mmCIF file of C-alpha atoms in Angstrom:
data_model
loop_
_atom_site.group_PDB
_atom_site.id
_atom_site.type_symbol
_atom_site.label_atom_id
_atom_site.label_comp_id
_atom_site.label_asym_id
_atom_site.label_seq_id
_atom_site.Cartn_x
_atom_site.Cartn_y
_atom_site.Cartn_z
ATOM 1 C CA UNK A 19 -13.266 10.853 -8.678
ATOM 2 C CA UNK A 20 -12.379 7.781 -10.665
ATOM 3 C CA UNK A 21 -13.139 4.256 -9.471
ATOM 4 C CA UNK A 22 -9.688 3.639 -7.966
ATOM 5 C CA UNK A 23 -9.722 6.895 -6.006
ATOM 6 C CA UNK A 24 -13.242 6.162 -4.747
ATOM 7 C CA UNK A 25 -12.183 2.701 -3.532
ATOM 8 C CA UNK A 26 -9.123 4.217 -1.836
ATOM 9 C CA UNK A 27 -11.164 6.962 -0.202
ATOM 10 C CA UNK A 28 -13.691 4.437 1.148
ATOM 11 C CA UNK A 29 -10.794 2.428 2.577
ATOM 12 C CA UNK A 30 -9.472 5.509 4.418
ATOM 13 C CA UNK A 31 -12.889 6.237 5.897
ATOM 14 C CA UNK A 32 -13.506 2.626 6.979
ATOM 15 C CA UNK A 33 -10.067 2.035 8.524
ATOM 16 C CA UNK A 34 -9.414 5.559 9.798
ATOM 17 C CA UNK A 35 -6.046 5.437 8.020
ATOM 18 C CA UNK A 36 -4.628 8.914 7.479
ATOM 19 C CA UNK A 37 -3.334 8.537 3.912
ATOM 20 C CA UNK A 38 -2.736 6.042 1.115
ATOM 21 C CA UNK A 39 -1.113 5.717 -2.257
ATOM 22 C CA UNK A 40 -0.895 3.281 -5.135
ATOM 23 C CA UNK A 41 2.297 2.899 -7.128
ATOM 24 C CA UNK A 42 3.662 0.642 -9.806
ATOM 25 C CA UNK A 43 6.836 -1.428 -9.481
ATOM 26 C CA UNK A 44 8.968 1.290 -11.032
ATOM 27 C CA UNK A 45 7.947 3.804 -8.373
ATOM 28 C CA UNK A 46 5.532 5.754 -10.549
ATOM 29 C CA UNK A 47 2.614 7.162 -8.585
ATOM 30 C CA UNK A 48 -0.774 5.959 -9.794
ATOM 31 C CA UNK A 49 -2.871 7.856 -7.241
ATOM 32 C CA UNK A 50 -2.724 9.092 -3.665
ATOM 33 C CA UNK A 51 -4.913 10.645 -1.007
ATOM 34 C CA UNK A 52 -3.913 12.997 1.810
ATOM 35 C CA UNK A 53 -0.172 12.984 1.071
ATOM 36 C CA UNK A 54 2.230 15.793 0.271
ATOM 37 C CA UNK A 55 5.114 14.890 -2.060
ATOM 38 C CA UNK A 56 3.338 11.739 -3.271
ATOM 39 C CA UNK A 57 5.704 11.262 -6.214
ATOM 40 C CA UNK A 58 8.747 11.235 -3.921
ATOM 41 C CA UNK A 59 7.065 8.908 -1.436
ATOM 42 C CA UNK A 60 6.122 6.536 -4.272
ATOM 43 C CA UNK A 61 9.714 6.474 -5.545
ATOM 44 C CA UNK A 62 11.153 5.830 -2.066
ATOM 45 C CA UNK A 63 8.515 3.157 -1.412
ATOM 46 C CA UNK A 64 9.438 1.377 -4.635
ATOM 47 C CA UNK A 65 13.038 1.136 -3.424
ATOM 48 C CA UNK A 66 11.961 -0.321 -0.086
ATOM 49 C CA UNK A 67 9.597 -2.783 -1.764
ATOM 50 C CA UNK A 68 12.163 -3.873 -4.344
ATOM 51 C CA UNK A 69 14.858 -4.469 -1.735
ATOM 52 C CA UNK A 70 12.388 -6.350 0.486
ATOM 53 C CA UNK A 71 11.317 -8.532 -2.437
ATOM 54 C CA UNK A 72 14.943 -9.366 -3.296
ATOM 55 C CA UNK A 73 15.673 -10.073 0.371
ATOM 56 C CA UNK A 74 12.858 -12.638 0.561
ATOM 57 C CA UNK A 75 13.852 -14.268 -2.725
ATOM 58 C CA UNK A 76 17.501 -14.550 -1.640
ATOM 59 C CA UNK A 77 16.381 -16.224 1.593
ATOM 60 C CA UNK A 78 14.037 -18.484 -0.393
ATOM 61 C CA UNK A 79 11.064 -17.261 1.647
ATOM 62 C CA UNK A 80 8.698 -16.643 -1.270
ATOM 63 C CA UNK A 81 7.593 -13.372 -2.732
ATOM 64 C CA UNK A 82 6.582 -10.211 -0.930
ATOM 65 C CA UNK A 83 2.854 -9.898 -0.265
ATOM 66 C CA UNK A 84 2.638 -7.407 2.607
ATOM 67 C CA UNK A 85 5.098 -5.118 4.362
ATOM 68 C CA UNK A 86 4.682 -3.481 7.759
ATOM 69 C CA UNK A 87 6.740 -0.587 9.132
ATOM 70 C CA UNK A 88 6.325 0.942 12.567
ATOM 71 C CA UNK A 89 7.582 4.372 13.525
ATOM 72 C CA UNK A 90 7.249 6.503 16.607
ATOM 73 C CA UNK A 91 4.391 8.347 14.878
ATOM 74 C CA UNK A 92 2.361 5.465 13.451
ATOM 75 C CA UNK A 93 2.416 2.543 11.057
ATOM 76 C CA UNK A 94 2.775 1.948 7.327
ATOM 77 C CA UNK A 95 1.300 -1.127 5.646
ATOM 78 C CA UNK A 96 2.075 -1.977 2.032
ATOM 79 C CA UNK A 97 0.274 -4.703 0.117
ATOM 80 C CA UNK A 98 0.882 -6.128 -3.341
ATOM 81 C CA UNK A 99 -2.115 -5.595 -5.605
ATOM 82 C CA UNK A 100 -1.121 -7.578 -8.672
ATOM 83 C CA UNK A 101 1.915 -7.808 -10.877
ATOM 84 C CA UNK A 102 4.170 -5.117 -9.477
ATOM 85 C CA UNK A 103 1.514 -2.648 -8.267
ATOM 86 C CA UNK A 104 1.340 -1.866 -4.542
ATOM 87 C CA UNK A 105 -1.037 -0.022 -2.246
ATOM 88 C CA UNK A 106 0.446 1.632 0.829
ATOM 89 C CA UNK A 107 -1.596 2.871 3.787
ATOM 90 C CA UNK A 108 -0.415 5.222 6.525
ATOM 91 C CA UNK A 109 -1.996 5.373 9.970
ATOM 92 C CA UNK A 110 -1.195 7.441 13.022
ATOM 93 C CA UNK A 111 -2.757 4.743 15.197
ATOM 94 C CA UNK A 112 -0.950 1.492 15.800
ATOM 95 C CA UNK A 113 -3.797 0.104 17.899
ATOM 96 C CA UNK A 114 -5.862 -0.847 14.844
ATOM 97 C CA UNK A 115 -2.944 -2.663 13.197
ATOM 98 C CA UNK A 116 -4.659 -6.036 12.766
ATOM 99 C CA UNK A 117 -7.680 -4.449 11.138
ATOM 100 C CA UNK A 118 -5.490 -2.208 8.990
ATOM 101 C CA UNK A 119 -3.375 -5.131 7.756
ATOM 102 C CA UNK A 120 -6.435 -7.261 7.000
ATOM 103 C CA UNK A 121 -8.292 -4.375 5.342
ATOM 104 C CA UNK A 122 -5.239 -3.486 3.235
ATOM 105 C CA UNK A 123 -5.079 -7.091 2.039
ATOM 106 C CA UNK A 124 -8.791 -6.987 1.138
ATOM 107 C CA UNK A 125 -8.273 -3.627 -0.576
ATOM 108 C CA UNK A 126 -5.519 -5.072 -2.743
ATOM 109 C CA UNK A 127 -7.841 -7.900 -3.850
ATOM 110 C CA UNK A 128 -10.553 -5.380 -4.743
ATOM 111 C CA UNK A 129 -8.089 -3.157 -6.626
ATOM 112 C CA UNK A 130 -6.671 -6.141 -8.537
ATOM 113 C CA UNK A 131 -10.050 -6.440 -10.279
ATOM 114 C CA UNK A 132 -9.593 -2.999 -11.843
ATOM 115 C CA UNK A 133 -8.298 -3.287 -15.393
ATOM 116 C CA UNK A 134 -5.807 -0.441 -14.875
ATOM 117 C CA UNK A 135 -4.083 -2.310 -12.013
ATOM 118 C CA UNK A 136 -3.919 -5.832 -13.474
#
């Protein structure tokens, strides 16, 4: 396991999130854990993130830092790492949302220190 995957795995254990991935701004998968079709999910996520970023800029509300999606089966939290890299966490439990959002923000800070994600 490389350093990034180890950090991501520790995050999953600590938060009880079910899966996570890291992608760049062009939708290219950097790494993922516990996801099928990671490349497709990364590409779709990039579209959502790009449109959300443009939405905020058009409304003059700053730049996108964190994105939260809720479904009938759980939650998805995306957090900007640095530049155009994002980490996205998936959880079946919505009850730990505050902890998940805070932990995902802390994870992005930790990952931003890695030279591959700067």
